[in-house]
Coordinates of C-alpha atoms in Angstrom, one line a residue:
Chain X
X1 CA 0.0 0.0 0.0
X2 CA 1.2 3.6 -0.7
X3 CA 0.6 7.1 0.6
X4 CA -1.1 9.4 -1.9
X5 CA 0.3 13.4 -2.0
X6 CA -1.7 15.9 -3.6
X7 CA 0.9 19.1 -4.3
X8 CA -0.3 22.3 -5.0
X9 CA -2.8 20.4 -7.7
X10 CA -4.4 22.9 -10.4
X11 CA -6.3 22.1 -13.1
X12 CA -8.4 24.1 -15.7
X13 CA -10.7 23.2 -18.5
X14 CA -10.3 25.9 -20.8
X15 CA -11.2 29.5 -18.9
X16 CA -12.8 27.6 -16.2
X17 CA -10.3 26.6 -13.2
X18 CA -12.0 23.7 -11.4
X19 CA -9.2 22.9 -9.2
X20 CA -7.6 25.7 -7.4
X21 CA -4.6 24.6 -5.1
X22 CA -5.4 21.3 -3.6
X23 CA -2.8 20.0 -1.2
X24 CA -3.9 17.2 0.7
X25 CA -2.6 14.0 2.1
X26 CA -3.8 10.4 1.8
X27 CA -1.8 7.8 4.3
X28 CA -1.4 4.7 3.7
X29 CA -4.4 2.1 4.3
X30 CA -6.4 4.8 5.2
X31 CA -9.9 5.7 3.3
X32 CA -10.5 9.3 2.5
X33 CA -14.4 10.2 1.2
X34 CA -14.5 13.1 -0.9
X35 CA -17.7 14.8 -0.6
X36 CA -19.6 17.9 -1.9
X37 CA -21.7 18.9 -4.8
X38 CA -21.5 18.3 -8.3
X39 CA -19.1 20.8 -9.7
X40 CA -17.2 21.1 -6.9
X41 CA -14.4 19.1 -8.8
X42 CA -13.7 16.2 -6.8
X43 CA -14.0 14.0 -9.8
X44 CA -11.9 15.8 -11.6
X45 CA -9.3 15.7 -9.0
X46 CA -9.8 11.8 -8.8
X47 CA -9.1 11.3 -12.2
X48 CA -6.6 13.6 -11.9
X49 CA -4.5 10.6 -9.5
X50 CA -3.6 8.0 -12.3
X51 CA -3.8 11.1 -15.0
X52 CA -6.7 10.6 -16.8
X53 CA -7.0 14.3 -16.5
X54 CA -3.9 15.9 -16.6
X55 CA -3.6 18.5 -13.9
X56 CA -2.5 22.1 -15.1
X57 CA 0.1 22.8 -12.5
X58 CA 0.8 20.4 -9.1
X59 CA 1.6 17.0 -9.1
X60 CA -0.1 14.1 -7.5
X61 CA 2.5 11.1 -5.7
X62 CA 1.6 7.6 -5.4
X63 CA 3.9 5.9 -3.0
X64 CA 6.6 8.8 -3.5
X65 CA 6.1 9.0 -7.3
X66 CA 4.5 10.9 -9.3
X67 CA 2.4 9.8 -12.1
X68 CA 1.9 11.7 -14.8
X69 CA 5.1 13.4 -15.0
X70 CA 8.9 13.6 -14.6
X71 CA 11.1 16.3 -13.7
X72 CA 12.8 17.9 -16.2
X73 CA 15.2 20.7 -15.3
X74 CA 13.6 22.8 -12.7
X75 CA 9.8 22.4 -13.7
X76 CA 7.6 19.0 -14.5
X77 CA 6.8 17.7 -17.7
X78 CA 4.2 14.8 -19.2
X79 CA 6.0 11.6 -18.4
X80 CA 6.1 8.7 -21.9
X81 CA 3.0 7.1 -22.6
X82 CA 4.6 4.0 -21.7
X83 CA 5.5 5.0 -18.1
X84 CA 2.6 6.4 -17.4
X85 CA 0.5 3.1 -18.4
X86 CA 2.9 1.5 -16.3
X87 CA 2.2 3.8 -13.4
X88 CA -1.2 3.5 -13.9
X89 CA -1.8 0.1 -13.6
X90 CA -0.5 0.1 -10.2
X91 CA -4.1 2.2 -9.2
X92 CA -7.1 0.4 -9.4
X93 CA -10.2 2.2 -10.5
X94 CA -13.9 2.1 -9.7
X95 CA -16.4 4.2 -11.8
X96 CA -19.8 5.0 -11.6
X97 CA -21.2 3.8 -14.8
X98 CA -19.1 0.4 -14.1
X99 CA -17.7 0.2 -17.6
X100 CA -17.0 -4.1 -17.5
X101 CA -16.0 -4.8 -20.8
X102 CA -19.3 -5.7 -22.3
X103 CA -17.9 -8.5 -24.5
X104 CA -16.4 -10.5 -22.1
X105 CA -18.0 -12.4 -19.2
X106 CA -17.6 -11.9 -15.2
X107 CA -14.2 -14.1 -15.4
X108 CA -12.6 -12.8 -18.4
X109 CA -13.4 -9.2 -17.1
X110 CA -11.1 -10.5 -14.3
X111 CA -8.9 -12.1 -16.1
X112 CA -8.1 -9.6 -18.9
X113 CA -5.6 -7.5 -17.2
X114 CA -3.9 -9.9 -15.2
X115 CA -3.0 -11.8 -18.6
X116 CA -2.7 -9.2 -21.1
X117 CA -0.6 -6.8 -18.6
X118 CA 0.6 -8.8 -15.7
X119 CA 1.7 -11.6 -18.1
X120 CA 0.3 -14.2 -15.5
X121 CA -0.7 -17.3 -17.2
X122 CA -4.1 -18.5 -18.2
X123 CA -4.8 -20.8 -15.4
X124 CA -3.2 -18.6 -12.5
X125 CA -5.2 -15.8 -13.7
X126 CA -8.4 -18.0 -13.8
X127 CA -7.4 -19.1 -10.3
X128 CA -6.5 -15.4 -9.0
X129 CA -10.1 -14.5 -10.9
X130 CA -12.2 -17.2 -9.1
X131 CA -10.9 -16.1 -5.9
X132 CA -11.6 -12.2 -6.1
X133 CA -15.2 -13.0 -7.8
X134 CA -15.3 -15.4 -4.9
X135 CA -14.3 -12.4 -2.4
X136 CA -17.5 -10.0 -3.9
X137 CA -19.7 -12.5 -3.5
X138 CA -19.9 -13.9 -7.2
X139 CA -18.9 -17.2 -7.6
X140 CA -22.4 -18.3 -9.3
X141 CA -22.2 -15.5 -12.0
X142 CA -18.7 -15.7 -13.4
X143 CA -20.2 -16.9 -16.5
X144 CA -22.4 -14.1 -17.3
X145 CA -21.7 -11.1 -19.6
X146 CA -22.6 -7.8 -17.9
X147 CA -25.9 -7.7 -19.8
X148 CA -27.0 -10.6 -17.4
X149 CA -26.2 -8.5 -14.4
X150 CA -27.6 -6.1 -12.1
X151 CA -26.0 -3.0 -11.5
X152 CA -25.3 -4.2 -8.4
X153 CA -23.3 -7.1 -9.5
X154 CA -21.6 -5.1 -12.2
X155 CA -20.3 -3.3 -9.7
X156 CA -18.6 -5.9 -7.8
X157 CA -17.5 -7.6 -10.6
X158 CA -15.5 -4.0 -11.8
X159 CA -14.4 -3.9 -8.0
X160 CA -12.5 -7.4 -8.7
X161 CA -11.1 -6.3 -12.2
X162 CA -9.7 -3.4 -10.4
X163 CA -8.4 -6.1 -7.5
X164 CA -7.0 -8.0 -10.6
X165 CA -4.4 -5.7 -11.1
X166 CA -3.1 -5.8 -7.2
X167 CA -3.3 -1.8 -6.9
X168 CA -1.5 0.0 -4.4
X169 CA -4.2 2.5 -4.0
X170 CA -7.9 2.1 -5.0
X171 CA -9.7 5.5 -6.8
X172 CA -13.7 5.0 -6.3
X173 CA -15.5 7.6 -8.3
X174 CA -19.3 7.8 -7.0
X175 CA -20.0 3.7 -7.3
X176 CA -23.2 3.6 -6.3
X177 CA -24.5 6.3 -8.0
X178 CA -25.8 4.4 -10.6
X179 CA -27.3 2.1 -8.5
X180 CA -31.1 1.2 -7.5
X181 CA -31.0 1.9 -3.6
X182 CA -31.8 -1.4 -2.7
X183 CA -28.1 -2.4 -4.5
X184 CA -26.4 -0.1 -2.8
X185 CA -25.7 -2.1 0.6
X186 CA -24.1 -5.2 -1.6
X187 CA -21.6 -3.2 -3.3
X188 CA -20.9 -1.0 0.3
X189 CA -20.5 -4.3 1.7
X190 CA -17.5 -5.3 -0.8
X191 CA -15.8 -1.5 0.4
X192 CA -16.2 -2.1 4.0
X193 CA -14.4 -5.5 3.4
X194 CA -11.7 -3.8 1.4
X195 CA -11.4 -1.0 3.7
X196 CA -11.2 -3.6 6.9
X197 CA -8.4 -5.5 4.6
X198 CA -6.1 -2.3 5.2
X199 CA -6.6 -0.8 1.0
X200 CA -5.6 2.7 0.4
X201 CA -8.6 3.8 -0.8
X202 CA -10.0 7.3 -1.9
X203 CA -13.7 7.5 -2.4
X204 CA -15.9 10.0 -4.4
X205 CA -19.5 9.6 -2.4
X206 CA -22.7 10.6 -1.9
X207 CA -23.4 8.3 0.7
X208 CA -23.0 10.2 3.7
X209 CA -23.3 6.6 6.1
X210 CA -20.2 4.8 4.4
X211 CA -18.5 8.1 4.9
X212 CA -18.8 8.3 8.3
X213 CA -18.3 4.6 9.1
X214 CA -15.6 3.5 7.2
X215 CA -13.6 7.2 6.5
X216 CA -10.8 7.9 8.4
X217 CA -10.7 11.6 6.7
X218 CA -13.5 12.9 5.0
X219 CA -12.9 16.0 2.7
X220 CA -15.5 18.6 1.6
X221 CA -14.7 20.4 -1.4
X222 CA -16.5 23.7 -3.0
X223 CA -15.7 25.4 -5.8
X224 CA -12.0 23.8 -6.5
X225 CA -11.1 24.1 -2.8
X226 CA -10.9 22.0 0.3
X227 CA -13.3 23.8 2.2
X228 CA -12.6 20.9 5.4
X229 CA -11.8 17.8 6.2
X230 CA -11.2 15.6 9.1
X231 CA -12.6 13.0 11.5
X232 CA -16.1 11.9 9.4
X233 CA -17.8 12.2 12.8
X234 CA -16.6 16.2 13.5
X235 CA -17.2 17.2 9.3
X236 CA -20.1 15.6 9.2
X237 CA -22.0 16.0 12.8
X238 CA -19.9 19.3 13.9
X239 CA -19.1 21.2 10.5
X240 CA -17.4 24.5 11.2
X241 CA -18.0 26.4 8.0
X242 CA -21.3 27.6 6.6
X243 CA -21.3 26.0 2.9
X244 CA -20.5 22.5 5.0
X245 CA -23.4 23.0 6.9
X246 CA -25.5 24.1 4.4
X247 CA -24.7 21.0 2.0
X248 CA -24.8 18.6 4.7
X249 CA -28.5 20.0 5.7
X250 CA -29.3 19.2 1.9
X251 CA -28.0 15.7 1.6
X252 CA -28.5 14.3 5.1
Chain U
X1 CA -80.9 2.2 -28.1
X2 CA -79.3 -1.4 -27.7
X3 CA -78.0 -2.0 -23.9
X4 CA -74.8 -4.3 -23.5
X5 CA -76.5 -7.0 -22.4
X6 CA -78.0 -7.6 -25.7
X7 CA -74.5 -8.0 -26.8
X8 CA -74.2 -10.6 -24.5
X9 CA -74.9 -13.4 -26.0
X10 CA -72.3 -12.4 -29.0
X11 CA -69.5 -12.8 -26.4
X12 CA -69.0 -16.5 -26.4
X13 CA -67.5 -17.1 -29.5
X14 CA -64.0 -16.2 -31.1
X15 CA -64.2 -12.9 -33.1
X16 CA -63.8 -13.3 -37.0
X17 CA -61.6 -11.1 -38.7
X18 CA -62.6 -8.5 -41.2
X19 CA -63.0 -9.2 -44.9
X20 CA -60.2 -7.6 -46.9
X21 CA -61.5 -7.8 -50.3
X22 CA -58.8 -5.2 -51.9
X23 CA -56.5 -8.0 -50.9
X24 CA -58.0 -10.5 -52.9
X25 CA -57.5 -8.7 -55.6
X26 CA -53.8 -8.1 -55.3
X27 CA -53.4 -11.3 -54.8
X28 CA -55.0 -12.6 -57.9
X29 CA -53.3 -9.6 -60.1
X30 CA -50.0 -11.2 -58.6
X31 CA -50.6 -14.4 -59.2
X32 CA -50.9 -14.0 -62.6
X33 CA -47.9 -12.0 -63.5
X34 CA -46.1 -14.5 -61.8
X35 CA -47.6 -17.4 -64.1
X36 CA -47.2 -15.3 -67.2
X37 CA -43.7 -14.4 -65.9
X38 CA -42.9 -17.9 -65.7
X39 CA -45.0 -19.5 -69.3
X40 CA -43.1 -16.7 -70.8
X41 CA -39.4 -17.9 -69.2
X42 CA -39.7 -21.1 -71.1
X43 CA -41.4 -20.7 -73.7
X44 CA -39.6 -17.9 -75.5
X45 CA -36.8 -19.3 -77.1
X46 CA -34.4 -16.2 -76.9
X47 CA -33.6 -17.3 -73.1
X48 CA -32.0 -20.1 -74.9
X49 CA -32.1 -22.4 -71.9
X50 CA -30.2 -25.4 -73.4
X51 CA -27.3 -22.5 -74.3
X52 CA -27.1 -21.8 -70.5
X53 CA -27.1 -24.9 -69.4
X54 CA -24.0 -25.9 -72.0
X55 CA -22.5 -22.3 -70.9
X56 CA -22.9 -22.8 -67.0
X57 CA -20.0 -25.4 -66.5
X58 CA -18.2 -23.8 -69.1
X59 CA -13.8 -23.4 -68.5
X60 CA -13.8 -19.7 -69.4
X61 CA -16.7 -19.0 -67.2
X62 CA -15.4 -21.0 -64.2
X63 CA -12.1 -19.4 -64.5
X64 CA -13.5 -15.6 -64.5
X65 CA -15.4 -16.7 -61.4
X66 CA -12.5 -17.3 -59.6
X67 CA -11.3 -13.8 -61.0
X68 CA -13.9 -11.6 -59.8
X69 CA -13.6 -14.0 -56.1
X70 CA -10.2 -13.2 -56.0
X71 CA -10.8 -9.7 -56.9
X72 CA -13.0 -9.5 -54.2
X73 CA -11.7 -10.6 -51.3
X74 CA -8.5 -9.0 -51.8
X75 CA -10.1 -5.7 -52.6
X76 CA -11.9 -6.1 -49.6
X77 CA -9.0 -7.1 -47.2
X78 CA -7.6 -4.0 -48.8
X79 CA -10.1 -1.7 -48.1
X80 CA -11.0 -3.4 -44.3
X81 CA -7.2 -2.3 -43.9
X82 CA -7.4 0.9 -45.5
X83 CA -10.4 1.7 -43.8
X84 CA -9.2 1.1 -40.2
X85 CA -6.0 2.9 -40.6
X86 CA -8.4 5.9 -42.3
X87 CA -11.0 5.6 -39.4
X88 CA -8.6 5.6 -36.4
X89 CA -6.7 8.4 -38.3
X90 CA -9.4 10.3 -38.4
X91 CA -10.6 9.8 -35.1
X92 CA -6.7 10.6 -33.8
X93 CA -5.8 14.1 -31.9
X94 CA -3.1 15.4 -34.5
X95 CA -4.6 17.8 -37.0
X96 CA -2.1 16.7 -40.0
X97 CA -3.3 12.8 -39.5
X98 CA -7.4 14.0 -39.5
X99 CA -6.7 16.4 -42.9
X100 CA -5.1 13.5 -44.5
X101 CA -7.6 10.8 -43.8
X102 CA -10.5 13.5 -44.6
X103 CA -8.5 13.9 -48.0
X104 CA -8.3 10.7 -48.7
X105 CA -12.3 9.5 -47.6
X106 CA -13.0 13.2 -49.8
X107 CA -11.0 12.5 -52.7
X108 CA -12.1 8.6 -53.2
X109 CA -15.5 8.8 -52.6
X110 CA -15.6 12.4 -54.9
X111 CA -14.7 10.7 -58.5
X112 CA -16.6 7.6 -59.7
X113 CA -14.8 4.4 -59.4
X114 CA -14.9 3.5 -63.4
X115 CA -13.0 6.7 -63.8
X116 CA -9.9 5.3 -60.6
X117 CA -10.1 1.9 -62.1
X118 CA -9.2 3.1 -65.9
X119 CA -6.6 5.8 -64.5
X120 CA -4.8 2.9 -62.5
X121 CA -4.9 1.0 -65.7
X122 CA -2.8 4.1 -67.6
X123 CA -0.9 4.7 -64.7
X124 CA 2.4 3.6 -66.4
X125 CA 2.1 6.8 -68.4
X126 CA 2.0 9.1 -65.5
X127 CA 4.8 7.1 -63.5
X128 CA 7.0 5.1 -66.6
X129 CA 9.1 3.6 -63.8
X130 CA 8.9 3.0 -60.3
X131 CA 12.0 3.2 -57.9
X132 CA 13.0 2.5 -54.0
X133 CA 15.4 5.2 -53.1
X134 CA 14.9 9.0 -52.0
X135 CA 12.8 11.8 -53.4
X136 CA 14.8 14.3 -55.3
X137 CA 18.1 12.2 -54.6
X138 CA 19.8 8.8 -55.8
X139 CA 17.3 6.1 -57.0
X140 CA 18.4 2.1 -55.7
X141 CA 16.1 -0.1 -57.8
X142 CA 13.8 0.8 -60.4
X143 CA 10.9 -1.4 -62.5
X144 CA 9.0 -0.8 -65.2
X145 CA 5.5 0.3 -64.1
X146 CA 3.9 -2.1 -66.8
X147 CA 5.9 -4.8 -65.3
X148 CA 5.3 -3.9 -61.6
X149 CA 1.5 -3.1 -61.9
X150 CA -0.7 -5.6 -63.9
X151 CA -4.3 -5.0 -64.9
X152 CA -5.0 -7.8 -62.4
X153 CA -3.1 -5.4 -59.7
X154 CA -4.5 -2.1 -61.2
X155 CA -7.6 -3.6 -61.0
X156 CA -7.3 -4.6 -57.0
X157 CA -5.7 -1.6 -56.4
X158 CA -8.8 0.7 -58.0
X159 CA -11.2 -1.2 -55.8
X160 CA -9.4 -1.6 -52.5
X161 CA -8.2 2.2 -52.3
X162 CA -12.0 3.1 -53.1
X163 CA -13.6 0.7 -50.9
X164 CA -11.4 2.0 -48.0
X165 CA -13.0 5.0 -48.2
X166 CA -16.1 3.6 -47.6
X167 CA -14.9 1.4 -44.9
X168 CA -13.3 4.0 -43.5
X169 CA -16.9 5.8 -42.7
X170 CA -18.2 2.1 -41.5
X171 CA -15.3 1.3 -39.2
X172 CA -15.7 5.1 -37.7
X173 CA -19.0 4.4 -36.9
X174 CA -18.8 1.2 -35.4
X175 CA -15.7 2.6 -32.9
X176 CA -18.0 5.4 -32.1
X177 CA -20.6 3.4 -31.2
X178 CA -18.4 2.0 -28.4
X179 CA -19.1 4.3 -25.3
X180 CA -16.0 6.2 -23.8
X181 CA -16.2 4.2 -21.0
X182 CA -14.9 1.1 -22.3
X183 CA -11.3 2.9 -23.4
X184 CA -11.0 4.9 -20.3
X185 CA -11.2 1.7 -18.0
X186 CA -9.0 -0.2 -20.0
X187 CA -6.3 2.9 -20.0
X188 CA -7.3 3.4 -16.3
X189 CA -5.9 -0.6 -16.5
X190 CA -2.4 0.7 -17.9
X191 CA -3.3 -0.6 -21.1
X192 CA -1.8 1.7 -24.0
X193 CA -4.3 3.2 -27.1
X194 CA -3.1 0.4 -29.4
X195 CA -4.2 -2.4 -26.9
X196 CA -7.4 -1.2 -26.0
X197 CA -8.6 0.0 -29.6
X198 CA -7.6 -4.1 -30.1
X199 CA -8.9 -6.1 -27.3
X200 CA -11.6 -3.5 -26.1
X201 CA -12.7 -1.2 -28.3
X202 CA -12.9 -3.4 -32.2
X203 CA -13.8 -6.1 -30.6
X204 CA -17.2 -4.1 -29.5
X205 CA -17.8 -2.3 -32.7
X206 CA -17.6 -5.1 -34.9
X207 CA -21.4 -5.8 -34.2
X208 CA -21.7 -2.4 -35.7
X209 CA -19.5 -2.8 -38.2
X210 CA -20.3 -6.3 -39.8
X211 CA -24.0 -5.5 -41.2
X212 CA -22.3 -2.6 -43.5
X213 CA -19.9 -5.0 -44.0
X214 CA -21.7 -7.4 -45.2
X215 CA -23.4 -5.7 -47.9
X216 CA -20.3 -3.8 -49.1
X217 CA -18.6 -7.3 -49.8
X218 CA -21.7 -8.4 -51.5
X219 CA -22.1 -4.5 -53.5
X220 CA -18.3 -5.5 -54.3
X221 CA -19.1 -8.9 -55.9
X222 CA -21.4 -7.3 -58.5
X223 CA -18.7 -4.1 -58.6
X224 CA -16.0 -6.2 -59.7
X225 CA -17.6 -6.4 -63.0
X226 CA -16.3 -2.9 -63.6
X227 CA -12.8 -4.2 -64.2
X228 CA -13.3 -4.9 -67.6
X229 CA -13.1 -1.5 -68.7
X230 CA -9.0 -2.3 -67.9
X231 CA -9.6 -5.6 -69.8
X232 CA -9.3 -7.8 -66.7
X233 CA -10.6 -11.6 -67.3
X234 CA -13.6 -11.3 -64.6
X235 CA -16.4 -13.5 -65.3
X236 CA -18.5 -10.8 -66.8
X237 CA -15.4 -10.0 -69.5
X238 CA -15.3 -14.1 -70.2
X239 CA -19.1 -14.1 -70.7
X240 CA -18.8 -11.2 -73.2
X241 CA -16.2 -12.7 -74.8
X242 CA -18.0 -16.0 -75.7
X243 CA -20.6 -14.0 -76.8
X244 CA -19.3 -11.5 -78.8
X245 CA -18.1 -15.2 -80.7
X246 CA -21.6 -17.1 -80.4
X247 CA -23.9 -13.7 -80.2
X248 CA -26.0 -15.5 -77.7
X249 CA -25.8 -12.7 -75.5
X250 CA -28.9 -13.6 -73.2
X251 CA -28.1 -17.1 -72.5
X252 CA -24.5 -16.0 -71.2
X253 CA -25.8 -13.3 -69.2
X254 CA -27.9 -15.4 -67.9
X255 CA -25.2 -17.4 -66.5
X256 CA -23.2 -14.7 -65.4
X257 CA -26.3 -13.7 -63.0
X258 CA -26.8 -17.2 -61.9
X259 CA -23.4 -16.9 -60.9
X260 CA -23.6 -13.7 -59.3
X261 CA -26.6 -14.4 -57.6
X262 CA -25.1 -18.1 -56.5
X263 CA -22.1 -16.0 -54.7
X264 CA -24.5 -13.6 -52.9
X265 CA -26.6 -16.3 -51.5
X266 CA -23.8 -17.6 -49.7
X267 CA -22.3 -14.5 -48.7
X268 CA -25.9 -13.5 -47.1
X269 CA -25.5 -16.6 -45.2
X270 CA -21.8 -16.3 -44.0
X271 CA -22.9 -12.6 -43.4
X272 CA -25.5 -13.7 -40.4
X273 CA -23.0 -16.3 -39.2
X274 CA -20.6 -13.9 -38.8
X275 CA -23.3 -11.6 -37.2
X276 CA -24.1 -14.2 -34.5
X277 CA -20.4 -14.8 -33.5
X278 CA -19.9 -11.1 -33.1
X279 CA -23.1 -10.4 -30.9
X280 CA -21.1 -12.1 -27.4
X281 CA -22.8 -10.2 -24.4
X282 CA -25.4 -8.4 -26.5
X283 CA -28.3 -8.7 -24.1
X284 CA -31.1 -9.2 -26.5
X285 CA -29.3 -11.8 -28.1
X286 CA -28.5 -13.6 -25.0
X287 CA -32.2 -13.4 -23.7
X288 CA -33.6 -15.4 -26.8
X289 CA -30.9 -17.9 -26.6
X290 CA -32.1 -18.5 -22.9
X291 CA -35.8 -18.9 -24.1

């Protein structure tokens, strides 16, 4: 597991700066909930961890390294392609709309990167895809192509592809947004067990309960900014600034 | 007034379905124009039908069908290539690689094909000679463009290049119509561009892709038969051949379209084979195959 550094990260789409200065520090094994409402750019600054958005200015360390970049004289500049895939597939990702690879069933969802990147052989990465399908609570769907599964399932199953990988860090961009609230709990249920098995995680949420439970930081961003963060239980029950309490009277 | 309980006693028996005489009528008028069509097929002696069947088996027309195969499966491996590299230029974030596939897709679908396929025939007077070496500087090896570029190649190269246009617009399609989502997990994997568009991305758009696919191999078949403006011995230029001999020129195109339509009935068919191999994890595919 690895400690995650946010430096200084800015990031603009065009005129519009979403992120403005975020310096914030994830240690390792614990979970940090980013919370706040939509626009408030803590997406963006997810995605901006294993550079699927590159950030303007900043840097973002994984275990001491950065991802996207190198250092090139006295500023940073956009590291190979190849290095950063490299990087990259050391952070496991969770998205809202799930994205399994449609044309490939439960197992060879799992399997896929473990072969194609890992190099692992067919039968250890069937083995190491039983297992983690077993570990979500899947072991009677393994054959089924998304299509055949709920939301719910879908979820668990990308959960495991990301597991596939063995990340140092887990990204979890609102994963049960997409869900039917009675699917929620399954997929919460697969965090809490990761979070309890000691995973770096960092999780983009609306749900307010998971955040409190399981976070051992939980961050409320506005406008590009870290507005607070802290202990789930003082953020969320004792918030100190006004657009925290305001949000939290909205959503809780 | 009637009250519904007068209706009553209608209600136990199934309901009959309304007359549709105008139907009737269509029918019958069909009917017959399919008899006459018929009486008239074998009983006008122009068809010739003992000429066909001497024609059907016939060397020269066996050999130009394997012409106009060959000509179409390698113009169509040619243009399924051409059309990928077009497509995923087009779709790439450098400028100069969009302008050049937007060119190319412009400038082959703009002139008519009989017009590429003749001006690949005469190409050895715009280019005498063709060489290896560097532009404006020493030349290593050099052929004669007659020697280098048959009809038979002109030929495949007039039809791929112009069918890669086409493709190009298919295969763009069919990428689009796989949703973001798919690439950005797999990069979010570490997987590079090239490995995703392979294992993630064609894989998916190919159920988009084949149907087009399909009939553009089957428009091809038919197409080919423009090669004998370049004098190319397809099976339409054998047929004309033995007729301009014999002069029985509806008996041999009569074989030539039993041939051509022989060939497209069993593309059809390898077309929804192909179809059902492609369609892994559609969902409504998988539900009736669970019925």
């Amino acid at each position: 597991m690895s400690t995650v550094q946010f430096l200084n990260v800015h990031k603009s789409f065009g005129q519009v700066e979403v992120l403005k200065g975020i310096n914030l520090t994830v240690e390792e094994q614990q979970v940090v909930c980013l919370i706040g409402p939509s626009g408030s750019g803590k997406s963006t600054l997810l995605r901006c961890v294993n550079h699927l958005e590159m950030t303007t200015s900043g840097a973002i360390t994984v275990g001491g390294r950065m991802i996207g970049y190198d250092v090139y004289g006295d500023r940073l500049r956009e590291a190979s392609q190849l290095e950063i895939n490299r990087r990259r597939s050391k952070i496991g990702m969770v998205f809202q709309s799930f994205n399994l690879f449609g044309h490939m069933t439960a197992k060879e969802n799992v399997m896929f990167g473990p072969i194609k990147l890992l190099k692992m052989s067919k039968k250890d990465a069937q083995a190491h895809a039983e297992e983690l399908l077993k570990k979500v609570g899947l072991s009677d769907r393994m054959d089924n192509y998304p299509s055949q599964l709920s939301g719910g399932q879908q979820q668990r199953v990308a959960i495991a592809r990301a597991l596939s990988m063995k990340p140092e860090v887990m990204l979890f961009d609102e994963p049960t947004s997409a869900l039917d609230p009675e699917l929620v709990g399954e997929v919460l249920d697969v965090m809490n067990q990761l979070a309890r098995d000691g995973m770096t995680m960092i999780v983009v949420t609306h749900e307010m309960g998971f955040a409190r439970e399981m976070g051992d930081v939980v961050v409320f961003m506005d406008n590009g900014v870290i507005v607070e963060q802290g202990d789930p239980h003082e953020v969320l029950g004792n918030p100190q600034h006004e657009r925290t309490k305001s949000f939290l009277a909205k959503v809780l | 007034m009637k009250r519904s309980h007068d209706f009553l006693s209608l209600t136990t028996k199934p309901i009959l379905k309304r007359r549709r005489p105008g139907q009737l009528v269509a029918v019958v008028v069909v009917l017959f124009a399919i008899v006459y069509g018929v009486y008239v097929l074998f009983t006008n002696p122009g068809f010739g039908w003992p000429t066909v069947g001497k024609y059907l088996f016939d060397k020269r027309i066996l050999g130009g069908l394997m012409v106009t195969l060959e000509l179409t499966i390698i113009a169509m491996v040619i243009g399924f290539v051409v059309g990928l590299l077009v497509a995923v230029m087009r779709m790439s974030d450098n400028w100069l690689l969009r302008a050049v596939s937007g060119a190319y897709i412009w400038f082959f679908r703009g002139t008519p094909l009989l017009v590429q396929l003749l001006f690949w025939g005469f190409a050895a007077v715009l280019f005498p000679k063709i060489g290896l070496g560097i532009p404006w500087g020493p030349t290593f090896v050099e052929w004669n463009t007659n020697d280098l570029i048959p009809l038979f190649a002109a030929a495949i190269l007039g039809l791929g290049l112009n069918e890669g246009a086409y493709m190009a617009e298919i295969v763009r399609a069919g990428l689009l119509s796989v949703s973001a989502g798919q690439s950005e997990a797999s990069r979010a994997m570490g997987f590079s561009h090239m490995s995703t568009l392979r294992f993630v991305v064609i894989p998916q758009a190919m159920k988009v892709i084949i149907p087009p696919v399909g009939n553009e191999v089957i428009s091809m078949l038919k197409t080919t038969s423009l090669v004998i403006v370049i004098g190319v011995g397809d099976l339409l230029y054998n047929t004309q051949q033995i007729y301009a001999q014999n002069l029985k020129q509806i008996p041999l195109l009569i074989v030539a379209s039993l041939w051509y339509i022989l060939l497209t009935t069993i593309l059809t068919l390898g077309q929804s084979r192909l179809e059902k191999k492609y369609s892994k994890g559609n969902a409504l595919l998988l539900g009736k195959a669970q019925r």
